[in-house]
Coordinates of C-alpha atoms and ligand atoms in Angstrom, one line a residue:
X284 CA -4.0 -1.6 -10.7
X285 CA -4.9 -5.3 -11.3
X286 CA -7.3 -6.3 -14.3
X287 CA -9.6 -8.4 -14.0
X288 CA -11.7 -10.9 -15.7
X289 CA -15.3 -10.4 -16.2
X290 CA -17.9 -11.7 -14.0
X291 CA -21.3 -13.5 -14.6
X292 CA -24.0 -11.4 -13.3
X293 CA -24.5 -11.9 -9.3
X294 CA -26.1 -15.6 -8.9
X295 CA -27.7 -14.3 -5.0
X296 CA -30.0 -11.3 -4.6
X297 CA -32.3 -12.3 -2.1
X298 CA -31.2 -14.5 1.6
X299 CA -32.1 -17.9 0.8
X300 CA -35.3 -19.2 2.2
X301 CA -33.3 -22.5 3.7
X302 CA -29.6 -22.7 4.2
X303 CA -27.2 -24.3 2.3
X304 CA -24.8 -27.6 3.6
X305 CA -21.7 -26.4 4.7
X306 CA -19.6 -28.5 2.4
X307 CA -21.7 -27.2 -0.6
X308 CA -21.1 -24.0 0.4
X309 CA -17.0 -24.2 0.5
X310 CA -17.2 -25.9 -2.9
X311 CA -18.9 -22.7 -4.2
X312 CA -16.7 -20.7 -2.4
X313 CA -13.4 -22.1 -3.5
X314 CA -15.5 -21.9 -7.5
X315 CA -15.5 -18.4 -6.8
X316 CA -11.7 -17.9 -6.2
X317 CA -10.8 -19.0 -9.8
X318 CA -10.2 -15.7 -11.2
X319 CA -8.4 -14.1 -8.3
X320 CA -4.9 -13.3 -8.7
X321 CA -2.6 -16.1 -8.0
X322 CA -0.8 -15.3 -5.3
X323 CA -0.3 -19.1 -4.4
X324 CA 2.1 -19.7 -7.7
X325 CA 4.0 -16.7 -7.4
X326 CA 2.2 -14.9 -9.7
X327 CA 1.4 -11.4 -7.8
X328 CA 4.5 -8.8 -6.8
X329 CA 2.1 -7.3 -3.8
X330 CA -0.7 -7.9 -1.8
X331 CA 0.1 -11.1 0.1
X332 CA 3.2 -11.5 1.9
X333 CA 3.7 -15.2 2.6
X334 CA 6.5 -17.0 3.9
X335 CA 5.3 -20.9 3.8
X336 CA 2.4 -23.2 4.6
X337 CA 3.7 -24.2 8.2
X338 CA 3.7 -20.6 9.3
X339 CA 0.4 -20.0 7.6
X340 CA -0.7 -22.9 9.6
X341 CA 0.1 -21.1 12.9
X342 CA -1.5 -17.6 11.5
X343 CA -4.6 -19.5 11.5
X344 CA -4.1 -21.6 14.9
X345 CA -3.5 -18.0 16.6
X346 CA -5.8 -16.3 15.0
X347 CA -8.9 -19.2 15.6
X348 CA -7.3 -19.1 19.2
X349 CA -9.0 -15.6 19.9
X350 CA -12.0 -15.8 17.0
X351 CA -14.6 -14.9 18.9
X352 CA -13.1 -12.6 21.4
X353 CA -13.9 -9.0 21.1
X354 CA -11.2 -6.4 21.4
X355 CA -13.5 -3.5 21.7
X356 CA -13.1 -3.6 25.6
X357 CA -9.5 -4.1 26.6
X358 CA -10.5 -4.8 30.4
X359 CA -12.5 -7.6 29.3
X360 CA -10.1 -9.3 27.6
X361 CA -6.8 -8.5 29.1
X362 CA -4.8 -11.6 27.2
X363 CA -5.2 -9.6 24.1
X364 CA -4.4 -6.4 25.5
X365 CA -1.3 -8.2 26.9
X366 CA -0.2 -9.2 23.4
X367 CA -0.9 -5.6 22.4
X368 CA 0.9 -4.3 24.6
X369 CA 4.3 -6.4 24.0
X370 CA 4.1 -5.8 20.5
X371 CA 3.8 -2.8 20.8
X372 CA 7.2 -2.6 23.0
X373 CA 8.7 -5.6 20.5
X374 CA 8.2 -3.2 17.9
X375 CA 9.6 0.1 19.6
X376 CA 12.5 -1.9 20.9
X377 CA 13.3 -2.9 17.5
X378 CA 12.6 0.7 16.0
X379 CA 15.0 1.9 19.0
X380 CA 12.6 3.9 20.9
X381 CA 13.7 3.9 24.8
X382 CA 11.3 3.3 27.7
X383 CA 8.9 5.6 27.0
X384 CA 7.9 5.0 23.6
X385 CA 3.9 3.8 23.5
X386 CA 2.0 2.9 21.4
X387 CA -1.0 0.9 19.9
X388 CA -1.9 -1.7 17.2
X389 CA -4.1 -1.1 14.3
X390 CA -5.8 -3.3 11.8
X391 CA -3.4 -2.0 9.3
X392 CA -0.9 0.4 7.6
X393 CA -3.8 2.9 6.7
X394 CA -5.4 3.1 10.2
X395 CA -1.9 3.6 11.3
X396 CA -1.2 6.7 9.3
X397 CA -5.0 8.0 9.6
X398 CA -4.4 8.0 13.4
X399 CA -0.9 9.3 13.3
X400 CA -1.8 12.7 11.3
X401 CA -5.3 12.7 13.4
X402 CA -3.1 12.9 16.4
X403 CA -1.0 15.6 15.1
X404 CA -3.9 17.4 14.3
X405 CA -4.9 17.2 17.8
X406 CA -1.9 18.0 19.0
X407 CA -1.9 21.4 16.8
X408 CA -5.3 22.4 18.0
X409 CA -4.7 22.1 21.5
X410 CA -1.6 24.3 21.0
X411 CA -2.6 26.3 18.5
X412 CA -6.4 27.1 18.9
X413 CA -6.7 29.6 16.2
X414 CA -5.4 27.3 13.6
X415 CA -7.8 27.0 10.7
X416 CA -6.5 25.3 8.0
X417 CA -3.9 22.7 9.0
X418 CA -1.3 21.7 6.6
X419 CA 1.1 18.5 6.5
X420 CA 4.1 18.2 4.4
X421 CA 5.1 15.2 2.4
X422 CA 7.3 14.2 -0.7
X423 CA 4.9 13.1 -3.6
X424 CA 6.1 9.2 -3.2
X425 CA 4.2 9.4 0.4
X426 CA 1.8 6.5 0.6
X427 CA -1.5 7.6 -0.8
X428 CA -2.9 6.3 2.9
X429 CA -1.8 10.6 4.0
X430 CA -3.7 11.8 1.3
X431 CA -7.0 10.0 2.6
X432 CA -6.3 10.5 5.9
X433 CA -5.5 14.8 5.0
X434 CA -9.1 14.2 2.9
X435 CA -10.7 12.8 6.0
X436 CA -9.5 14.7 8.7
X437 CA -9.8 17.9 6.7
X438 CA -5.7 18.9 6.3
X439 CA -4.1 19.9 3.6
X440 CA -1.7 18.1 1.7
X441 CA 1.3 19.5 0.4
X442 CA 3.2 17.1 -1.4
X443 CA 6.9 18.1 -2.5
X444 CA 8.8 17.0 -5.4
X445 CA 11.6 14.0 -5.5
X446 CA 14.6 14.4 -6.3
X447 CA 16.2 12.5 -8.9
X448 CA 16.9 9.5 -7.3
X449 CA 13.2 9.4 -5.9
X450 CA 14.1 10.3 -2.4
X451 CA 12.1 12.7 -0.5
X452 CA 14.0 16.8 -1.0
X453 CA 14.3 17.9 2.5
X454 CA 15.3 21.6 0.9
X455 CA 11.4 21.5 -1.0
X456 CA 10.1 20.2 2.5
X457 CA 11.6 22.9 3.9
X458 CA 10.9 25.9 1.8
X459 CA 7.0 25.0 2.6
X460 CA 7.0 24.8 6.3
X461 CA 4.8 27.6 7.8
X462 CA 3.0 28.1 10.7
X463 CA 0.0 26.0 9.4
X464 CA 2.2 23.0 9.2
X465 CA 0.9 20.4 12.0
X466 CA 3.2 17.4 10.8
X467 CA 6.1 16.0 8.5
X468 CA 6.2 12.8 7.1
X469 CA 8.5 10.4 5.2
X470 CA 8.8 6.8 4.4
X471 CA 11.3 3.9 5.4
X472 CA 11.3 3.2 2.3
X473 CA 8.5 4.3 0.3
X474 CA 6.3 1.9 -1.6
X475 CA 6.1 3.1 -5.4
X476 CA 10.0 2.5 -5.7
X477 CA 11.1 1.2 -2.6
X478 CA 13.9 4.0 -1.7
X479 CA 14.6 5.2 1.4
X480 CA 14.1 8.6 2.4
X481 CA 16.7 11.1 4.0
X482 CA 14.9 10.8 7.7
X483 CA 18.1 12.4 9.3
X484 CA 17.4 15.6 7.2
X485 CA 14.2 15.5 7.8
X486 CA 14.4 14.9 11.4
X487 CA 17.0 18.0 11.9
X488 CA 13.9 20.1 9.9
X489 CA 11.6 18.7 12.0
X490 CA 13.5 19.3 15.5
X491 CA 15.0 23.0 14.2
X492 CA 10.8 23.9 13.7
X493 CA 9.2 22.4 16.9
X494 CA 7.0 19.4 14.4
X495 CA 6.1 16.4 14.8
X496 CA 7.5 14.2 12.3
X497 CA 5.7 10.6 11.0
X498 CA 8.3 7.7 9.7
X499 CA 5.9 5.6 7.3
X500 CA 7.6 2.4 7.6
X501 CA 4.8 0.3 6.8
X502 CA 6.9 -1.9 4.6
X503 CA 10.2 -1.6 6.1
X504 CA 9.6 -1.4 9.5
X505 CA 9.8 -5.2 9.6
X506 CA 12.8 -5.7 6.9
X507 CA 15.3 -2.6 7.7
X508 CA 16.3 -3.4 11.0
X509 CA 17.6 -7.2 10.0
X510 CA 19.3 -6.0 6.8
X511 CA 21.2 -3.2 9.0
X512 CA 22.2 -5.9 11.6
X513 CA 23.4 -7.9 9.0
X514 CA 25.5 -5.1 7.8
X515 CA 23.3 -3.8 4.5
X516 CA 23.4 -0.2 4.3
X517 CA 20.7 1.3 5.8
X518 CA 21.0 4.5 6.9
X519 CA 19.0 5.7 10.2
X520 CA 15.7 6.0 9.9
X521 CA 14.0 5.2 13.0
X522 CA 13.7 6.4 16.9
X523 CA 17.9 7.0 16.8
X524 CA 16.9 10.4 14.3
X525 CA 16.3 12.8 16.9
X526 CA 13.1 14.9 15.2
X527 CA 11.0 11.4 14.5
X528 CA 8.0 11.4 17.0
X529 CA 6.0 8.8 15.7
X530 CA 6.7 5.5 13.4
X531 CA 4.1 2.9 11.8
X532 CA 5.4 -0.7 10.7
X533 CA 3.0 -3.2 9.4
X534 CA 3.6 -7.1 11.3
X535 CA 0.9 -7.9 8.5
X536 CA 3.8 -7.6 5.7
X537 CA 7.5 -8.4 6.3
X538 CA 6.2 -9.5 9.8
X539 CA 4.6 -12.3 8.0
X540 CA 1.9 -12.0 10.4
X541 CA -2.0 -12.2 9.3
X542 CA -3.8 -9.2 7.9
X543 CA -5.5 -6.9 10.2
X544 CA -1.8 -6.0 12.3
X545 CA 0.2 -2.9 12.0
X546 CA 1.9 -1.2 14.8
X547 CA 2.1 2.4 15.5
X548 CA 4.6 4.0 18.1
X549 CA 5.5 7.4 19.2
X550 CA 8.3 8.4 21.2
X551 CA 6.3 8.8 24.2
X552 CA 2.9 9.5 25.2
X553 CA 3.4 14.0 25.0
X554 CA 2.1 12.2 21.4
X555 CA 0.0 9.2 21.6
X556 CA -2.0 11.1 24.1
X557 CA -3.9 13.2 21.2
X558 CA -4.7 9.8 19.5
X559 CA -7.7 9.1 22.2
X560 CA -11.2 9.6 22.0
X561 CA -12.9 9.9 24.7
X562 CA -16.8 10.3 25.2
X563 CA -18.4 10.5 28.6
X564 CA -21.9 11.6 28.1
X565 CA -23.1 8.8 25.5
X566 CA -26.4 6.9 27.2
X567 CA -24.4 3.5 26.4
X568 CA -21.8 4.5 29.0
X569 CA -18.2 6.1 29.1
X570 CA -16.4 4.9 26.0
X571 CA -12.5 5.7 25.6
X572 CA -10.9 4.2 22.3
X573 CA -7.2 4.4 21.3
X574 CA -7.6 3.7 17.5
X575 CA -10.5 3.9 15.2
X576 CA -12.6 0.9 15.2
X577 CA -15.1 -0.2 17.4
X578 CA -15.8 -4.2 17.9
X579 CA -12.6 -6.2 16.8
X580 CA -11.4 -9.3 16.5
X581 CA -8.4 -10.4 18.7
X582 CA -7.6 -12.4 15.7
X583 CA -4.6 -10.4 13.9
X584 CA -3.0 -9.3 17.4
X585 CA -3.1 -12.9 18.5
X586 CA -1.5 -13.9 15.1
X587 CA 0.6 -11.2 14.8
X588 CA 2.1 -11.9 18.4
X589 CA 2.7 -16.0 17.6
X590 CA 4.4 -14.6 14.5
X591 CA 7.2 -12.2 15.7
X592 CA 7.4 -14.6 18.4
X593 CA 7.7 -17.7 16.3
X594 CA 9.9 -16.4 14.3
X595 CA 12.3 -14.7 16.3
X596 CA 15.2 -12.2 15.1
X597 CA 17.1 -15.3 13.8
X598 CA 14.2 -16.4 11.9
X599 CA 13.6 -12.7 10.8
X600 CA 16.9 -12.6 9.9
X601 CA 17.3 -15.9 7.9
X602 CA 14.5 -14.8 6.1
X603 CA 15.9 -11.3 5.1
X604 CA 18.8 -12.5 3.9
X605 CA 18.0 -15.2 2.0
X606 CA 15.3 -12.7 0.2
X607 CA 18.2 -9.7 -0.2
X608 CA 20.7 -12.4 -2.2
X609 CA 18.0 -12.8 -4.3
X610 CA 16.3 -9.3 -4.8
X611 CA 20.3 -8.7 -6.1
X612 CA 20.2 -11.7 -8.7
X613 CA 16.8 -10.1 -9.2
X614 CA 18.1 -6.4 -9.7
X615 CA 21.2 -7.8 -11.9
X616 CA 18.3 -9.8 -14.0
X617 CA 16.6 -6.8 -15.0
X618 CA 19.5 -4.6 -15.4
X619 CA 20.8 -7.2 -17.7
X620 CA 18.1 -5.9 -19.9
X621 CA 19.6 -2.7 -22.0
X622 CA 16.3 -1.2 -23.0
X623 CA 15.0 -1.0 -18.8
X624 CA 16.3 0.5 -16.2
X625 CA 15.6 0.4 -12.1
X626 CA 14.2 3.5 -10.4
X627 CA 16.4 4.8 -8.1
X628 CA 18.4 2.7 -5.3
X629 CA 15.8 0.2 -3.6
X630 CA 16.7 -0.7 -0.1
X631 CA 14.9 -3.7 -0.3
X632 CA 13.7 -5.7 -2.0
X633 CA 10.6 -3.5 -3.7
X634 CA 11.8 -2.5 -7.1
X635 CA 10.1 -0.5 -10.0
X636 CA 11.5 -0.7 -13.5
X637 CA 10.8 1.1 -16.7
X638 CA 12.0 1.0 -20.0
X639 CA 15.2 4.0 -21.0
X640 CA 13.4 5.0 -24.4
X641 CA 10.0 6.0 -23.9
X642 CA 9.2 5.2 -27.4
X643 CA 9.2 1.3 -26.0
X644 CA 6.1 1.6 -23.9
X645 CA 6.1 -0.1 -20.3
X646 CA 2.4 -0.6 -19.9
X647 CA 2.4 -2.7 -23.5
X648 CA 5.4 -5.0 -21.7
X649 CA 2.8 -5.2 -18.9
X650 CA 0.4 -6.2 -21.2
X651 CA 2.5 -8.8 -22.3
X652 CA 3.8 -10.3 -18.9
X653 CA -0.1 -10.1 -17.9
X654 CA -1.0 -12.6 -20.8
X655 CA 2.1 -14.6 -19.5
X656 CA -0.3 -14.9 -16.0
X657 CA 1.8 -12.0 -14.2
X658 CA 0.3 -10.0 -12.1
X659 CA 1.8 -6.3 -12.7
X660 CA 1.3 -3.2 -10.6
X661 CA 1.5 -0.6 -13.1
X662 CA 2.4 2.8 -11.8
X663 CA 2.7 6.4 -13.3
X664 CA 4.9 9.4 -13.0
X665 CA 6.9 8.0 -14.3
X666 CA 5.4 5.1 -15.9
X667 CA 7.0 1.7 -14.4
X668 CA 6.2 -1.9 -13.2
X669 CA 6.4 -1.9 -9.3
X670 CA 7.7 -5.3 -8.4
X671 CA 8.3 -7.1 -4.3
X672 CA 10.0 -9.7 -4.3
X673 CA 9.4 -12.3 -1.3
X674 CA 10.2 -15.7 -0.5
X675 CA 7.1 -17.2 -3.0
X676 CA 9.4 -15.9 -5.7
X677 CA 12.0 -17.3 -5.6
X678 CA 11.8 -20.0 -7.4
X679 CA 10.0 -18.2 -9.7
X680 CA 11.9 -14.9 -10.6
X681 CA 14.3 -16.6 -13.2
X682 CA 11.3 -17.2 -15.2
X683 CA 9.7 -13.7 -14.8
X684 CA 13.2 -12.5 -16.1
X685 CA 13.0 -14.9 -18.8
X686 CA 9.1 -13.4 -19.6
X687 CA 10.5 -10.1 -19.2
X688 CA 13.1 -9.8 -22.0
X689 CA 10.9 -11.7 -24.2
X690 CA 8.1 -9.1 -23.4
X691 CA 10.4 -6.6 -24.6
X692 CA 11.1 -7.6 -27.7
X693 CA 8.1 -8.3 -28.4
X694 CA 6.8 -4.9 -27.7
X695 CA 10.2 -3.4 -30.1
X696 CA 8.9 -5.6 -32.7
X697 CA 5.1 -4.2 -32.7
X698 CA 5.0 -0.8 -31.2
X699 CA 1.4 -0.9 -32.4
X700 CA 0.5 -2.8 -29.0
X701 CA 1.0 0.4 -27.1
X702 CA -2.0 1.3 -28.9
X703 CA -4.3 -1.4 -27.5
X704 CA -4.7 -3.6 -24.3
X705 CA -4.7 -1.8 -21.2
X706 CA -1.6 0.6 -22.7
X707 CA -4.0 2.4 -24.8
X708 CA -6.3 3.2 -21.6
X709 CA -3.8 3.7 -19.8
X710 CA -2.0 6.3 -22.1
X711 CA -5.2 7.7 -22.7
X712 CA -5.6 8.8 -19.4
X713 CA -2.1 10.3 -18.9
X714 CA -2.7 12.4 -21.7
X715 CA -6.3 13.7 -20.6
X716 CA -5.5 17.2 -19.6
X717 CA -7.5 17.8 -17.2
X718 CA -7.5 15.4 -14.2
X719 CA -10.8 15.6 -12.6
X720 CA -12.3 13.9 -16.0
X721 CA -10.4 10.9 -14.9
X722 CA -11.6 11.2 -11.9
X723 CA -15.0 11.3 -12.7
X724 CA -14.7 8.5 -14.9
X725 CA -13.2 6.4 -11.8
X726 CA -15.9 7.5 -9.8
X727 CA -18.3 6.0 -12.6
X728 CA -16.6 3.1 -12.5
X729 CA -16.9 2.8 -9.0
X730 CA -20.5 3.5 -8.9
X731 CA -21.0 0.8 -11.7
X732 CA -18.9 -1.6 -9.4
X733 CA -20.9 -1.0 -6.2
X734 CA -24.0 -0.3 -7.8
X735 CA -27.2 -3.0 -7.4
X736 CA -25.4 -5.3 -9.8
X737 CA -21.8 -5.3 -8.1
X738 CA -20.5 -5.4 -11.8
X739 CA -16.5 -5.6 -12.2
X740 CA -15.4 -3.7 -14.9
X741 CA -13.5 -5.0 -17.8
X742 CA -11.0 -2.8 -18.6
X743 CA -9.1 -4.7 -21.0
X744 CA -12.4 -5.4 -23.1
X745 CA -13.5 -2.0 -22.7
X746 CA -10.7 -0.4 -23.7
X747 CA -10.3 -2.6 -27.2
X748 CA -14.2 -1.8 -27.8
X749 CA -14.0 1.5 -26.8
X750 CA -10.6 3.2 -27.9
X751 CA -11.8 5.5 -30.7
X752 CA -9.5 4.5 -33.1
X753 CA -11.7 1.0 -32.9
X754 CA -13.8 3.2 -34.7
X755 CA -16.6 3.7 -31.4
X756 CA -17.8 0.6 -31.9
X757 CA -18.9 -0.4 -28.8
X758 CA -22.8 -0.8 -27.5
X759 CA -23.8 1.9 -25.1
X760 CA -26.7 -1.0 -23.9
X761 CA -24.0 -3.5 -22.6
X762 CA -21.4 -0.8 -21.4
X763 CA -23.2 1.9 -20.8
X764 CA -21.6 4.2 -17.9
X765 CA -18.2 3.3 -19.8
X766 CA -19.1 4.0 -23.5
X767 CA -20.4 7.3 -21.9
X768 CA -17.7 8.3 -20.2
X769 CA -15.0 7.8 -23.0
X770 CA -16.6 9.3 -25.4
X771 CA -17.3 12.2 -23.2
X772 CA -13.8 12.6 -22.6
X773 CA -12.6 12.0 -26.1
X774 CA -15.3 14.6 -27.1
X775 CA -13.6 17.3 -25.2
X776 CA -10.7 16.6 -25.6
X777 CA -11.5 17.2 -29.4
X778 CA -12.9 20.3 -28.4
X779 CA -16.8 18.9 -29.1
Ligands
PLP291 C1 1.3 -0.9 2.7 C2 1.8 0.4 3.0 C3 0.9 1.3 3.6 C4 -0.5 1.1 3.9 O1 -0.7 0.0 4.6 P1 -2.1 -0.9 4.5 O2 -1.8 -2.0 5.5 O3 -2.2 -1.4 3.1 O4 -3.2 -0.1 5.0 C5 1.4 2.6 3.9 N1 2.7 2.9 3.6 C6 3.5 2.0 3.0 C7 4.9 2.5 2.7 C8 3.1 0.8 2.6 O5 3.9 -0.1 2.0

């Protein structure tokens, strides 16, 4: 979770009367951007994967190319479904899925994994009519994309614990599998700590019970294939694991294409057929979709199809290595550090780091890089700093390594800043018992964040005011929904 700065209240309630230049209008727009994280220096581990300007430059060429087109009718604009369509087969190629792998694009990672368990759903009920309550099985490092998707489509969730190393535990898989189980699913590698899971297991579990099994290679999908042919060890993980039925891989990270592109393949279309919807007695006419939305821009296929183009596997391939040499200078940076440690064996170059003595407390070394102008994606069980390292850093990651160990002994010199910043909130909230209190407080936040004022909330100022060994002194006027909520929660968890 980012923090962010505050905001001054919302400057436009009401469509103008008369319109405003053009020119004006960018120079208000580019005002606006001043406290977004800065990807542009380097500064953020996630969220925008960017190669260089000249390839951003054709991103946008390709993607103003088909603007205005609308990809909501595939006949009408067969150039678009023509770029869709090799993509698609780019992409299963790549992944090693033979002739009959199909496909479809999505506008992202999410959609991909929503339509991927919808299919399987649909799959189930066709062959299992009586089915009531379908289950999916997952490790607990799954993106948190199935857990949406399982919320939406009305499937349970059963997540499995890691093993040491973080990797999925086929054994834990296994030992849940019943006849409610519609779908298995993994990651290539999986985000929080960028390890690989054991898809061969997996796969054999998979094929020995008749399910299908999902490969969430949103993140890797794009990077694994040009580190195995360039002889990293990767062990198998796509279409060559007899047992994988479906796999998603996101062109819109290590693709480097524009946002709005993933791809989603299944081995052949006994599983892609579940993913259409099909309506033939709507007064607006006979409407057949393959993936969830409705009117869409041809924008990020366009883009996305200039970019694996452009690039080619040499230019994937150039790019991969040069990131790999230094996501290992990286790795040997950190490790360099004797009080942290890396989580697990990254296949990538995602790592996540955490300190070896819990007494020295990683979100106050977040705290610490963040007022260095880091971005840092704090994560939890355990507590660590996730970290992706791509070609804007690196230039850069010397001097994060450099902010790093001084971060550190910073923190071993005043332990007391666990107890403030965002550390304090967020050690707060590991240590309420009961999670759906900080759940409802999220959902407070939420509502104050989309409410009429569009408020962004300022955890880091909230917290200092609000922590109760500050002695309550914050004003329930200004910060109303916030005050409320933590004192609600430190109330019962005083027993009051
Ligand atoms: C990014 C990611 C997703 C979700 O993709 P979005 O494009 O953000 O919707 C799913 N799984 C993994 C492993 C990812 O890294």
């Amino acid at each position: 979770m980012n923090h962010t700065a505050p905001q001054t209240p919302l400057s436009v309630t009401k469509i103008p009367a008369s319109g405003t230049e053009k020119a004006e209008l960018l120079k208000k727009m580019a005002a606006l951007r001043q406290d977004d994280a800065r990807w542009q220096e380097g500064k953020t581990w996630s969220l925008v994967y960017h190669l260089d300007e000249d390839h951003t430059q054709l991103l946008k060429d390709a993607h103003n190319l088909f603007f205005s087109e609308n990809y909501l009718n595939p006949m009408a604009f067969p150039s678009i479904k023509r770029m869709e369509s090799e993509v698609v087969r780019m992409t299963a190629s790549l992944l090693h899925g033979d002739e009959s792998a199909v496909g479809a694009m999505t506008s992202g990672g999410t959609e991909s994994i929503f339509l991927a368990v919808y299919a399987a759903r649909e799959r189930a009920r066709k062959r299992k009519p009586w089915l009531r309550k379908p289950e999916m099985i997952v490790p607990a490092s799954i993106h948190v994309a199935f857990g949406k998707a399982a919320h939406y489509l009305g499937i349970r969730l059963i997540s499995t614990p890691l093993k040491a190393d973080f990797t999925a535990d086929p054994a834990a898989m296994a030992r849940r599998i019943s006849s409610r189980t519609i779908l298995l699913a993994a990651s290539a590698p999986q985000y929080p700590h960028g390890v690989l899971d054991p898809i061969a297991e997996i796969g054999q579990l998979a094929a020995r019970h008749q399910l299908p099994f999902h490969v969430d290679s949103c993140i890797g999908g794009f990077m694994l294939p040009w580190l195995e042919q360039q002889g990293y060890p990767v062990a198998p993980f796509d279409f060559r694991v007899p047992g994988v039925t479906s796999i998603s891989a996101d062109v819109h990270k290590f693709g480097y294409a524009a946002k709005g592109a993933s791809v989603l393949v299944y081995r052949n279309m006994d599983y892609f057929r579940h993913q259409f919807y099909i309506a033939t007695e709507w007064p607006g006419g006979i409407y057949a979709a393959t993936t969830f939305t409705g009117t869409r821009s041809g924008g990020p296929i366009a883009a996305a199809w200039a970019a694996i183009n452009h690039l080619g596997v040499a230019g994937y391939q150039q790019h991969a290595q040069e990131i790999m040499q230094h996501a290992q200078h990286y790795q040997e940076g950190i490790r360099a550090i004797p009080e942290l440690m890396i989580l697990g064996h990254p296949a990538m170059s995602i790592v996540a780091y955490t300190t070896r003595d819990k007494q020295l407390n990683i979100y106050a070394i977040a705290d610490q890089m963040e007022a260095k102008g880091w971005t840092v994606d704090r994560q939890q069980k355990p507590n660590c700093i996730h970290t992706t390292l791509m070609a804007k850093h690196i230039p850069l990651y010397p001097q994060y390594l450099k902010d790093l160990r001084a971060a550190v002994e910073t923190v071993k010199a005043h332990p007391e800043l666990a107890r403030s910043g965002t550390a304090a909130m967020y050690g707060m909230m590991a240590k309420v018992p009961f999670r759906g209190m900080v759940r409802k407080s999220i959902r407070k936040i939420m509502e104050g964040m989309y409410g009429p004022d569009g408020e962004m909330p300022d955890l880091e100022h909230m917290n200092a005011k609000n922590t109760p060994e500050a002695g309550e002194t914050d004003t329930p006027a200004k910060r109303g929904w916030w005050a409320q909520a933590r004192r609600s929660w430190w109330n019962r968890l005083r027993g009051k």
